[in-house]
Amino acid sequence: MGWADLLTAPHPASWYAETASKTDHPAVSAPLTCDVCVVGAGYTGLSAALHLAQAGLDVVVVEAARVGHGASGRNGGQVHSGQRLDQEELEQLAPADAARLWDLAEEAKALVLSLIERHAMDVQWRAGLAFAASSSREQRSAATHAAHLADRYGYDRIEVLSRDAIHGHIPSNAFFGGSIDHGAGHLHPLRYAQGLARAATAAGARIFETSRASLDPLRAGGYPIKADNVILATNGYLGDLCKPVARHVLPINNYMVATAPLDDPDQILTGGLAAYDSRFVVNYWRLSPDNRLIFGGGESYGARFPKDIATKVRRNMTRIYPHLAQVPITHAWGGTLAITASRLPHFARPAPNILSASGFSGHGIAIATLAGRIMADAIRGQVTDFDTMARLPVAPFPGGPVAPALLGLAVWWYSMRDRLGI
């Protein structure tokens, strides 16, 4: 399977696709004219389209596959606080902007919740996100981080947990402690993407599916599009659409499973929490409303997925929950996201009248939704927040096949460190 196949394939047979509605937007079938053309119908593009349409602009969204086809419809559903890097790191990398970056991240969470409420999205929102420390060092770091956020930013929603306390929430011997962020949470990611699409359409945006775009000249589905501005919102599915952006973001694949409904879900998680651990290749999990364990973990680079995703993910799952070694896995799927070298999102103006935001590095539900609003604001002349995000240090990756090879080596090394507890 190559990148073109990934772009045009239907939604994978995931638990998310099985429990979401089906989208039915037409393909582009004639030339189009609009104020803004948005390329990509994930969180970023749909949020941009919604905010632009609400401001009275004529917006067209073109999507190569289906609404939420990419990472927006396949991820772990976790809505985190902060940016992808901790505030302590941002204070070193971007000291002049660190405080604003924290405020923007808080705005991002609030934006997600306000959109869910305002547009009556049935996305199974639950508050509470647990961090599980895989070593005593990571536990100490979690406590220090929580204290820093409380002291410097007034964020007091994080409850630090001892080893005994985290076992009350995550019954596993794999962890040395952790924390619960009561200001974060989790949701059904594909339903959220589809909710954004319905809201954007109700506001007047036109969405076209199965209509792959190209630039210079701007076309979709083979038909020309005349637009005053273009927003690129393709994240891990950028392909060769825009080389200046592609140099800064790298697509990676991540994998998930859903088990059969569990007889005793309190032996997995309690209190409606979702969880993630401190490993370099992060494991993340939550329970569905019908008590399935939805568990993600494992990465690869390139266009091909493993033949047996379920076995790959089960290895990680049973390191945390050995008693699930024989539990039936009913769904197994993969998805492609995009990372940057610094794990900070890449905001750019790759050409006149073109804006781009991508590379959310697994932290995209809130930040990508915010990115759409920020680009909508920038098109309307409010560029302050866009410029703040565009100043983030995001170096380009090495060219050609070197980047995936180097990253694969780095993942192998850090995975070995995880296993050795270093």
GROMACS .gro file of C-alpha atoms in nm:
model
  422
    1MET     CA    1   0.000   0.000   0.000
    2GLY     CA    2   0.144   0.339  -0.103
    3TRP     CA    3   0.059   0.693   0.001
    4ALA     CA    4  -0.196   0.732  -0.280
    5ASP     CA    5  -0.376   0.420  -0.156
    6LEU     CA    6  -0.378   0.550   0.202
    7LEU     CA    7  -0.528   0.877   0.086
    8THR     CA    8  -0.812   0.728  -0.115
    9ALA     CA    9  -0.898   0.423   0.096
   10PRO     CA   10  -1.226   0.425   0.294
   11HIS     CA   11  -1.224   0.453   0.671
   12PRO     CA   12  -1.042   0.154   0.820
   13ALA     CA   13  -1.249  -0.110   0.995
   14SER     CA   14  -1.194   0.050   1.334
   15TRP     CA   15  -1.419   0.065   1.638
   16TYR     CA   16  -1.446   0.438   1.571
   17ALA     CA   17  -1.573   0.390   1.215
   18GLU     CA   18  -1.816   0.123   1.332
   19THR     CA   19  -1.966   0.355   1.596
   20ALA     CA   20  -1.978   0.678   1.396
   21SER     CA   21  -2.212   0.797   1.125
   22LYS     CA   22  -2.124   0.776   0.756
   23THR     CA   23  -2.036   1.098   0.577
   24ASP     CA   24  -2.179   1.171   0.236
   25HIS     CA   25  -2.030   1.478   0.075
   26PRO     CA   26  -2.004   1.497  -0.304
   27ALA     CA   27  -1.685   1.487  -0.504
   28VAL     CA   28  -1.580   1.796  -0.696
   29SER     CA   29  -1.751   1.772  -1.034
   30ALA     CA   30  -1.709   2.122  -1.179
   31PRO     CA   31  -1.480   2.427  -1.144
   32LEU     CA   32  -1.517   2.606  -0.811
   33THR     CA   33  -1.479   2.965  -0.694
   34CYS     CA   34  -1.450   3.066  -0.329
   35ASP     CA   35  -1.287   3.305  -0.087
   36VAL     CA   36  -1.087   3.031   0.086
   37CYS     CA   37  -1.007   2.677  -0.021
   38VAL     CA   38  -0.921   2.443   0.267
   39VAL     CA   39  -0.729   2.130   0.173
   40GLY     CA   40  -0.796   1.851   0.423
   41ALA     CA   41  -1.107   1.761   0.624
   42GLY     CA   42  -0.953   1.677   0.959
   43TYR     CA   43  -0.969   1.884   1.277
   44THR     CA   44  -0.748   2.164   1.142
   45GLY     CA   45  -0.926   2.210   0.812
   46LEU     CA   46  -1.278   2.169   0.949
   47SER     CA   47  -1.214   2.411   1.235
   48ALA     CA   48  -1.075   2.665   0.988
   49ALA     CA   49  -1.375   2.618   0.759
   50LEU     CA   50  -1.621   2.654   1.047
   51HIS     CA   51  -1.466   2.976   1.180
   52LEU     CA   52  -1.430   3.129   0.832
   53ALA     CA   53  -1.786   3.042   0.732
   54GLN     CA   54  -1.919   3.184   1.058
   55ALA     CA   55  -1.737   3.508   0.969
   56GLY     CA   56  -1.924   3.522   0.638
   57LEU     CA   57  -1.656   3.396   0.398
   58ASP     CA   58  -1.729   3.155   0.115
   59VAL     CA   59  -1.533   2.840   0.203
   60VAL     CA   60  -1.466   2.520   0.010
   61VAL     CA   61  -1.310   2.216   0.180
   62VAL     CA   62  -1.158   1.948  -0.044
   63GLU     CA   63  -1.065   1.609   0.102
   64ALA     CA   64  -0.886   1.328  -0.081
   65ALA     CA   65  -1.074   1.060   0.112
   66ARG     CA   66  -1.347   1.110   0.375
   67VAL     CA   67  -1.407   1.353   0.661
   68GLY     CA   68  -1.178   1.248   0.947
   69HIS     CA   69  -1.005   0.988   0.730
   70GLY     CA   70  -0.655   1.059   0.863
   71ALA     CA   71  -0.533   1.090   1.220
   72SER     CA   72  -0.848   1.285   1.310
   73GLY     CA   73  -1.055   0.969   1.284
   74ARG     CA   74  -0.806   0.712   1.413
   75ASN     CA   75  -0.632   0.850   1.722
   76GLY     CA   76  -0.652   0.777   2.094
   77GLY     CA   77  -0.910   1.049   2.159
   78GLN     CA   78  -0.704   1.217   2.433
   79VAL     CA   79  -0.732   1.593   2.485
   80HIS     CA   80  -0.421   1.709   2.668
   81SER     CA   81  -0.326   2.025   2.851
   82GLY     CA   82  -0.036   2.232   2.723
   83GLN     CA   83   0.164   2.198   2.406
   84ARG     CA   84   0.338   1.877   2.297
   85LEU     CA   85   0.649   1.983   2.491
   86ASP     CA   86   0.624   2.055   2.862
   87GLN     CA   87   0.625   2.417   2.971
   88GLU     CA   88   0.969   2.380   3.128
   89GLU     CA   89   1.110   2.290   2.786
   90LEU     CA   90   0.919   2.570   2.614
   91GLU     CA   91   1.058   2.821   2.861
   92GLN     CA   92   1.404   2.720   2.742
   93LEU     CA   93   1.324   2.702   2.369
   94ALA     CA   94   1.091   3.002   2.339
   95PRO     CA   95   1.121   3.210   2.656
   96ALA     CA   96   0.949   3.516   2.510
   97ASP     CA   97   0.646   3.316   2.398
   98ALA     CA   98   0.620   3.043   2.663
   99ALA     CA   99   0.344   3.209   2.866
  100ARG     CA  100   0.137   3.280   2.556
  101LEU     CA  101   0.188   2.922   2.436
  102TRP     CA  102   0.042   2.795   2.763
  103ASP     CA  103  -0.255   3.031   2.731
  104LEU     CA  104  -0.313   2.918   2.372
  105ALA     CA  105  -0.313   2.554   2.480
  106GLU     CA  106  -0.572   2.631   2.746
  107GLU     CA  107  -0.776   2.816   2.483
  108ALA     CA  108  -0.749   2.506   2.264
  109LYS     CA  109  -0.909   2.281   2.527
  110ALA     CA  110  -1.179   2.537   2.596
  111LEU     CA  111  -1.246   2.570   2.224
  112VAL     CA  112  -1.298   2.195   2.186
  113LEU     CA  113  -1.541   2.184   2.476
  114SER     CA  114  -1.729   2.490   2.359
  115LEU     CA  115  -1.769   2.350   2.007
  116ILE     CA  116  -1.896   2.020   2.145
  117GLU     CA  117  -2.153   2.199   2.357
  118ARG     CA  118  -2.257   2.464   2.106
  119HIS     CA  119  -2.312   2.216   1.824
  120ALA     CA  120  -2.452   1.934   2.040
  121MET     CA  121  -2.188   1.683   1.933
  122ASP     CA  122  -2.236   1.332   2.068
  123VAL     CA  123  -1.865   1.258   2.115
  124GLN     CA  124  -1.870   1.067   2.447
  125TRP     CA  125  -1.664   1.332   2.628
  126ARG     CA  126  -1.519   1.227   2.965
  127ALA     CA  127  -1.298   1.442   3.189
  128GLY     CA  128  -0.980   1.305   3.342
  129LEU     CA  129  -0.649   1.201   3.187
  130ALA     CA  130  -0.397   0.992   3.381
  131PHE     CA  131  -0.022   0.994   3.326
  132ALA     CA  132   0.142   0.666   3.429
  133ALA     CA  133   0.512   0.687   3.519
  134SER     CA  134   0.714   0.388   3.402
  135SER     CA  135   1.002   0.464   3.641
  136SER     CA  136   1.060   0.638   3.973
  137ARG     CA  137   1.250   0.908   3.784
  138GLU     CA  138   0.944   0.978   3.569
  139GLN     CA  139   0.729   0.988   3.881
  140ARG     CA  140   0.951   1.256   4.035
  141SER     CA  141   0.940   1.448   3.708
  142ALA     CA  142   0.559   1.436   3.706
  143ALA     CA  143   0.543   1.580   4.056
  144THR     CA  144   0.788   1.857   3.968
  145HIS     CA  145   0.594   1.939   3.651
  146ALA     CA  146   0.262   1.962   3.835
  147ALA     CA  147   0.414   2.193   4.097
  148HIS     CA  148   0.565   2.414   3.824
  149LEU     CA  149   0.232   2.455   3.646
  150ALA     CA  150   0.058   2.541   3.971
  151ASP     CA  151   0.322   2.787   4.089
  152ARG     CA  152   0.396   2.965   3.761
  153TYR     CA  153   0.072   2.938   3.565
  154GLY     CA  154  -0.191   2.890   3.833
  155TYR     CA  155  -0.292   2.553   3.687
  156ASP     CA  156  -0.395   2.343   3.986
  157ARG     CA  157  -0.595   2.070   3.809
  158ILE     CA  158  -0.321   1.804   3.827
  159GLU     CA  159  -0.337   1.553   4.112
  160VAL     CA  160  -0.004   1.380   4.177
  161LEU     CA  161  -0.032   1.009   4.258
  162SER     CA  162   0.198   0.780   4.454
  163ARG     CA  163   0.264   0.424   4.342
  164ASP     CA  164  -0.014   0.293   4.564
  165ALA     CA  165  -0.253   0.568   4.455
  166ILE     CA  166  -0.210   0.512   4.082
  167HIS     CA  167  -0.278   0.142   4.129
  168GLY     CA  168  -0.621   0.245   4.252
  169HIS     CA  169  -0.689   0.404   3.915
  170ILE     CA  170  -0.478   0.181   3.688
  171PRO     CA  171  -0.460  -0.169   3.841
  172SER     CA  172  -0.120  -0.270   3.701
  173ASN     CA  173   0.223  -0.338   3.847
  174ALA     CA  174   0.388  -0.158   3.556
  175PHE     CA  175   0.387   0.190   3.707
  176PHE     CA  176   0.567   0.379   3.983
  177GLY     CA  177   0.315   0.658   4.025
  178GLY     CA  178   0.187   0.936   3.805
  179SER     CA  179  -0.081   1.201   3.798
  180ILE     CA  180  -0.434   1.281   3.689
  181ASP     CA  181  -0.507   1.597   3.492
  182HIS     CA  182  -0.867   1.678   3.582
  183GLY     CA  183  -0.868   1.961   3.329
  184ALA     CA  184  -0.799   1.724   3.038
  185GLY     CA  185  -1.009   1.438   2.903
  186HIS     CA  186  -1.098   1.214   2.612
  187LEU     CA  187  -1.360   1.169   2.340
  188HIS     CA  188  -1.463   0.972   2.032
  189PRO     CA  189  -1.229   1.127   1.773
  190LEU     CA  190  -1.413   1.041   1.452
  191ARG     CA  191  -1.747   1.160   1.588
  192TYR     CA  192  -1.574   1.487   1.680
  193ALA     CA  193  -1.441   1.532   1.325
  194GLN     CA  194  -1.783   1.459   1.183
  195GLY     CA  195  -1.940   1.702   1.429
  196LEU     CA  196  -1.705   1.974   1.308
  197ALA     CA  197  -1.801   1.892   0.949
  198ARG     CA  198  -2.173   1.921   1.024
  199ALA     CA  199  -2.117   2.253   1.202
  200ALA     CA  200  -1.907   2.389   0.915
  201THR     CA  201  -2.169   2.282   0.661
  202ALA     CA  202  -2.447   2.442   0.867
  203ALA     CA  203  -2.245   2.765   0.870
  204GLY     CA  204  -2.229   2.761   0.489
  205ALA     CA  205  -1.901   2.585   0.407
  206ARG     CA  206  -1.903   2.342   0.113
  207ILE     CA  207  -1.725   2.011   0.175
  208PHE     CA  208  -1.614   1.779  -0.105
  209GLU     CA  209  -1.486   1.428  -0.038
  210THR     CA  210  -1.285   1.190  -0.260
  211SER     CA  211  -1.137   1.495  -0.433
  212ARG     CA  212  -0.758   1.499  -0.415
  213ALA     CA  213  -0.603   1.844  -0.445
  214SER     CA  214  -0.298   1.982  -0.617
  215LEU     CA  215  -0.136   2.326  -0.607
  216ASP     CA  216   0.008   2.556  -0.873
  217PRO     CA  217  -0.249   2.559  -1.021
  218LEU     CA  218  -0.504   2.486  -0.752
  219ARG     CA  219  -0.722   2.192  -0.849
  220ALA     CA  220  -0.926   1.918  -0.682
  221GLY     CA  221  -1.063   1.606  -0.846
  222GLY     CA  222  -0.917   1.733  -1.171
  223TYR     CA  223  -1.118   2.059  -1.170
  224PRO     CA  224  -0.976   2.410  -1.123
  225ILE     CA  225  -1.048   2.608  -0.808
  226LYS     CA  226  -1.027   2.987  -0.795
  227ALA     CA  227  -0.964   3.104  -0.436
  228ASP     CA  228  -0.823   3.416  -0.278
  229ASN     CA  229  -0.657   3.214  -0.002
  230VAL     CA  230  -0.562   2.850   0.058
  231ILE     CA  231  -0.523   2.663   0.386
  232LEU     CA  232  -0.320   2.342   0.388
  233ALA     CA  233  -0.448   2.110   0.661
  234THR     CA  234  -0.331   1.764   0.558
  235ASN     CA  235  -0.088   1.678   0.843
  236GLY     CA  236   0.048   1.323   0.790
  237TYR     CA  237  -0.113   1.293   0.447
  238LEU     CA  238   0.064   1.587   0.284
  239GLY     CA  239   0.255   1.367   0.039
  240ASP     CA  240   0.416   1.578  -0.233
  241LEU     CA  241   0.152   1.852  -0.223
  242CYS     CA  242   0.384   2.120  -0.081
  243LYS     CA  243   0.758   2.052  -0.054
  244PRO     CA  244   0.843   2.353   0.171
  245VAL     CA  245   0.606   2.216   0.435
  246ALA     CA  246   0.696   1.851   0.374
  247ARG     CA  247   1.059   1.919   0.470
  248HIS     CA  248   0.947   2.006   0.825
  249VAL     CA  249   0.694   1.730   0.894
  250LEU     CA  250   0.737   1.355   0.879
  251PRO     CA  251   0.449   1.104   0.855
  252ILE     CA  252   0.461   0.816   1.104
  253ASN     CA  253   0.220   0.532   1.163
  254ASN     CA  254   0.065   0.438   1.494
  255TYR     CA  255  -0.155   0.139   1.578
  256MET     CA  256  -0.462   0.067   1.789
  257VAL     CA  257  -0.689  -0.217   1.890
  258ALA     CA  258  -1.027  -0.257   2.056
  259THR     CA  259  -1.101  -0.565   2.264
  260ALA     CA  260  -1.429  -0.742   2.314
  261PRO     CA  261  -1.632  -0.595   2.603
  262LEU     CA  262  -1.461  -0.675   2.933
  263ASP     CA  263  -1.637  -0.843   3.224
  264ASP     CA  264  -1.443  -0.644   3.485
  265PRO     CA  265  -1.340  -0.306   3.340
  266ASP     CA  266  -1.241  -0.176   3.685
  267GLN     CA  267  -0.937  -0.402   3.652
  268ILE     CA  268  -0.824  -0.174   3.368
  269LEU     CA  269  -0.922   0.185   3.457
  270THR     CA  270  -1.151   0.346   3.710
  271GLY     CA  271  -1.345   0.670   3.722
  272GLY     CA  272  -1.387   0.716   3.348
  273LEU     CA  273  -1.022   0.806   3.297
  274ALA     CA  274  -0.805   0.770   2.991
  275ALA     CA  275  -0.435   0.702   3.042
  276TYR     CA  276  -0.095   0.724   2.874
  277ASP     CA  277   0.251   0.625   2.993
  278SER     CA  278   0.597   0.779   2.991
  279ARG     CA  279   0.763   0.555   2.734
  280PHE     CA  280   0.933   0.712   2.431
  281VAL     CA  281   0.690   0.523   2.206
  282VAL     CA  282   0.386   0.607   2.413
  283ASN     CA  283   0.115   0.359   2.508
  284TYR     CA  284  -0.231   0.513   2.554
  285TRP     CA  285  -0.566   0.363   2.640
  286ARG     CA  286  -0.921   0.416   2.759
  287LEU     CA  287  -1.248   0.228   2.794
  288SER     CA  288  -1.537   0.258   2.551
  289PRO     CA  289  -1.894   0.308   2.675
  290ASP     CA  290  -1.953  -0.066   2.624
  291ASN     CA  291  -1.640  -0.151   2.830
  292ARG     CA  292  -1.398  -0.238   2.552
  293LEU     CA  293  -1.034  -0.152   2.607
  294ILE     CA  294  -0.920   0.080   2.329
  295PHE     CA  295  -0.541   0.059   2.337
  296GLY     CA  296  -0.276   0.223   2.119
  297GLY     CA  297   0.097   0.169   2.091
  298GLY     CA  298   0.376   0.096   1.847
  299GLU     CA  299   0.507   0.304   1.558
  300SER     CA  300   0.652   0.256   1.211
  301TYR     CA  301   0.769   0.475   0.925
  302GLY     CA  302   0.682   0.456   0.558
  303ALA     CA  303   0.360   0.374   0.375
  304ARG     CA  304   0.317   0.010   0.481
  305PHE     CA  305   0.137  -0.113   0.791
  306PRO     CA  306   0.217  -0.445   0.964
  307LYS     CA  307   0.021  -0.746   0.839
  308ASP     CA  308  -0.085  -0.832   1.195
  309ILE     CA  309  -0.157  -0.509   1.383
  310ALA     CA  310  -0.341  -0.692   1.661
  311THR     CA  311  -0.035  -0.898   1.758
  312LYS     CA  312   0.190  -0.594   1.746
  313VAL     CA  313  -0.031  -0.393   1.979
  314ARG     CA  314  -0.121  -0.684   2.207
  315ARG     CA  315   0.247  -0.715   2.308
  316ASN     CA  316   0.239  -0.364   2.452
  317MET     CA  317  -0.105  -0.411   2.604
  318THR     CA  318  -0.010  -0.728   2.793
  319ARG     CA  319   0.305  -0.570   2.938
  320ILE     CA  320   0.063  -0.350   3.131
  321TYR     CA  321  -0.223  -0.596   3.169
  322PRO     CA  322  -0.089  -0.954   3.154
  323HIS     CA  323  -0.434  -1.094   3.233
  324LEU     CA  324  -0.556  -0.975   2.890
  325ALA     CA  325  -0.325  -1.211   2.700
  326GLN     CA  326  -0.619  -1.413   2.569
  327VAL     CA  327  -0.888  -1.145   2.548
  328PRO     CA  328  -1.042  -1.132   2.198
  329ILE     CA  329  -0.943  -0.833   1.987
  330THR     CA  330  -1.234  -0.732   1.767
  331HIS     CA  331  -1.081  -0.437   1.582
  332ALA     CA  332  -0.723  -0.346   1.485
  333TRP     CA  333  -0.624  -0.047   1.276
  334GLY     CA  334  -0.346   0.194   1.195
  335GLY     CA  335  -0.327   0.560   1.115
  336THR     CA  336  -0.075   0.815   0.998
  337LEU     CA  337   0.007   1.129   1.190
  338ALA     CA  338   0.286   1.380   1.144
  339ILE     CA  339   0.571   1.475   1.374
  340THR     CA  340   0.829   1.749   1.366
  341ALA     CA  341   1.190   1.732   1.481
  342SER     CA  342   1.111   1.943   1.789
  343ARG     CA  343   0.762   1.788   1.839
  344LEU     CA  344   0.618   2.140   1.810
  345PRO     CA  345   0.363   2.217   1.538
  346HIS     CA  346   0.482   2.373   1.215
  347PHE     CA  347   0.292   2.688   1.116
  348ALA     CA  348   0.407   2.844   0.790
  349ARG     CA  349   0.329   3.065   0.493
  350PRO     CA  350   0.477   2.845   0.218
  351ALA     CA  351   0.365   3.081  -0.059
  352PRO     CA  352   0.168   3.406  -0.095
  353ASN     CA  353  -0.191   3.359   0.022
  354ILE     CA  354  -0.122   3.005   0.148
  355LEU     CA  355  -0.121   2.915   0.518
  356SER     CA  356  -0.029   2.579   0.664
  357ALA     CA  357  -0.036   2.413   1.008
  358SER     CA  358   0.071   2.053   1.067
  359GLY     CA  359   0.306   1.829   1.263
  360PHE     CA  360   0.100   1.807   1.582
  361SER     CA  361   0.309   1.508   1.694
  362GLY     CA  362   0.029   1.311   1.859
  363HIS     CA  363  -0.111   1.610   2.049
  364GLY     CA  364  -0.355   1.721   1.786
  365ILE     CA  365  -0.716   1.716   1.898
  366ALA     CA  366  -0.705   2.044   2.087
  367ILE     CA  367  -0.408   2.209   1.917
  368ALA     CA  368  -0.525   2.122   1.564
  369THR     CA  369  -0.870   2.261   1.639
  370LEU     CA  370  -0.704   2.579   1.762
  371ALA     CA  371  -0.477   2.585   1.457
  372GLY     CA  372  -0.781   2.602   1.233
  373ARG     CA  373  -0.918   2.898   1.424
  374ILE     CA  374  -0.579   3.071   1.424
  375MET     CA  375  -0.548   3.038   1.046
  376ALA     CA  376  -0.904   3.161   1.001
  377ASP     CA  377  -0.814   3.463   1.214
  378ALA     CA  378  -0.496   3.522   1.011
  379ILE     CA  379  -0.688   3.527   0.683
  380ARG     CA  380  -0.914   3.789   0.838
  381GLY     CA  381  -0.610   4.000   0.931
  382GLN     CA  382  -0.556   3.888   1.294
  383VAL     CA  383  -0.207   3.743   1.264
  384THR     CA  384  -0.065   3.771   1.617
  385ASP     CA  385  -0.133   3.414   1.726
  386PHE     CA  386  -0.031   3.270   1.389
  387ASP     CA  387   0.299   3.454   1.412
  388THR     CA  388   0.352   3.328   1.768
  389MET     CA  389   0.309   2.968   1.653
  390ALA     CA  390   0.518   3.026   1.340
  391ARG     CA  391   0.812   3.138   1.558
  392LEU     CA  392   0.836   2.796   1.724
  393PRO     CA  393   1.168   2.627   1.645
  394VAL     CA  394   1.091   2.355   1.390
  395ALA     CA  395   1.398   2.250   1.193
  396PRO     CA  396   1.364   2.058   0.866
  397PHE     CA  397   1.429   1.685   0.856
  398PRO     CA  398   1.707   1.539   0.642
  399GLY     CA  399   1.591   1.479   0.288
  400GLY     CA  400   1.506   1.160   0.100
  401PRO     CA  401   1.495   0.820   0.270
  402VAL     CA  402   1.743   0.925   0.540
  403ALA     CA  403   1.486   1.072   0.781
  404PRO     CA  404   1.272   0.759   0.824
  405ALA     CA  405   1.585   0.545   0.861
  406LEU     CA  406   1.732   0.772   1.129
  407LEU     CA  407   1.401   0.792   1.313
  408GLY     CA  408   1.360   0.416   1.297
  409LEU     CA  409   1.704   0.378   1.456
  410ALA     CA  410   1.614   0.635   1.725
  411VAL     CA  411   1.288   0.456   1.803
  412TRP     CA  412   1.473   0.123   1.833
  413TRP     CA  413   1.726   0.281   2.073
  414TYR     CA  414   1.467   0.449   2.292
  415SER     CA  415   1.250   0.137   2.289
  416MET     CA  416   1.547  -0.056   2.424
  417ARG     CA  417   1.590   0.209   2.695
  418ASP     CA  418   1.221   0.169   2.782
  419ARG     CA  419   1.261  -0.207   2.818
  420LEU     CA  420   1.575  -0.173   3.027
  421GLY     CA  421   1.421   0.097   3.246
  422ILE     CA  422   1.700   0.344   3.169
   0.00000   0.00000   0.00000
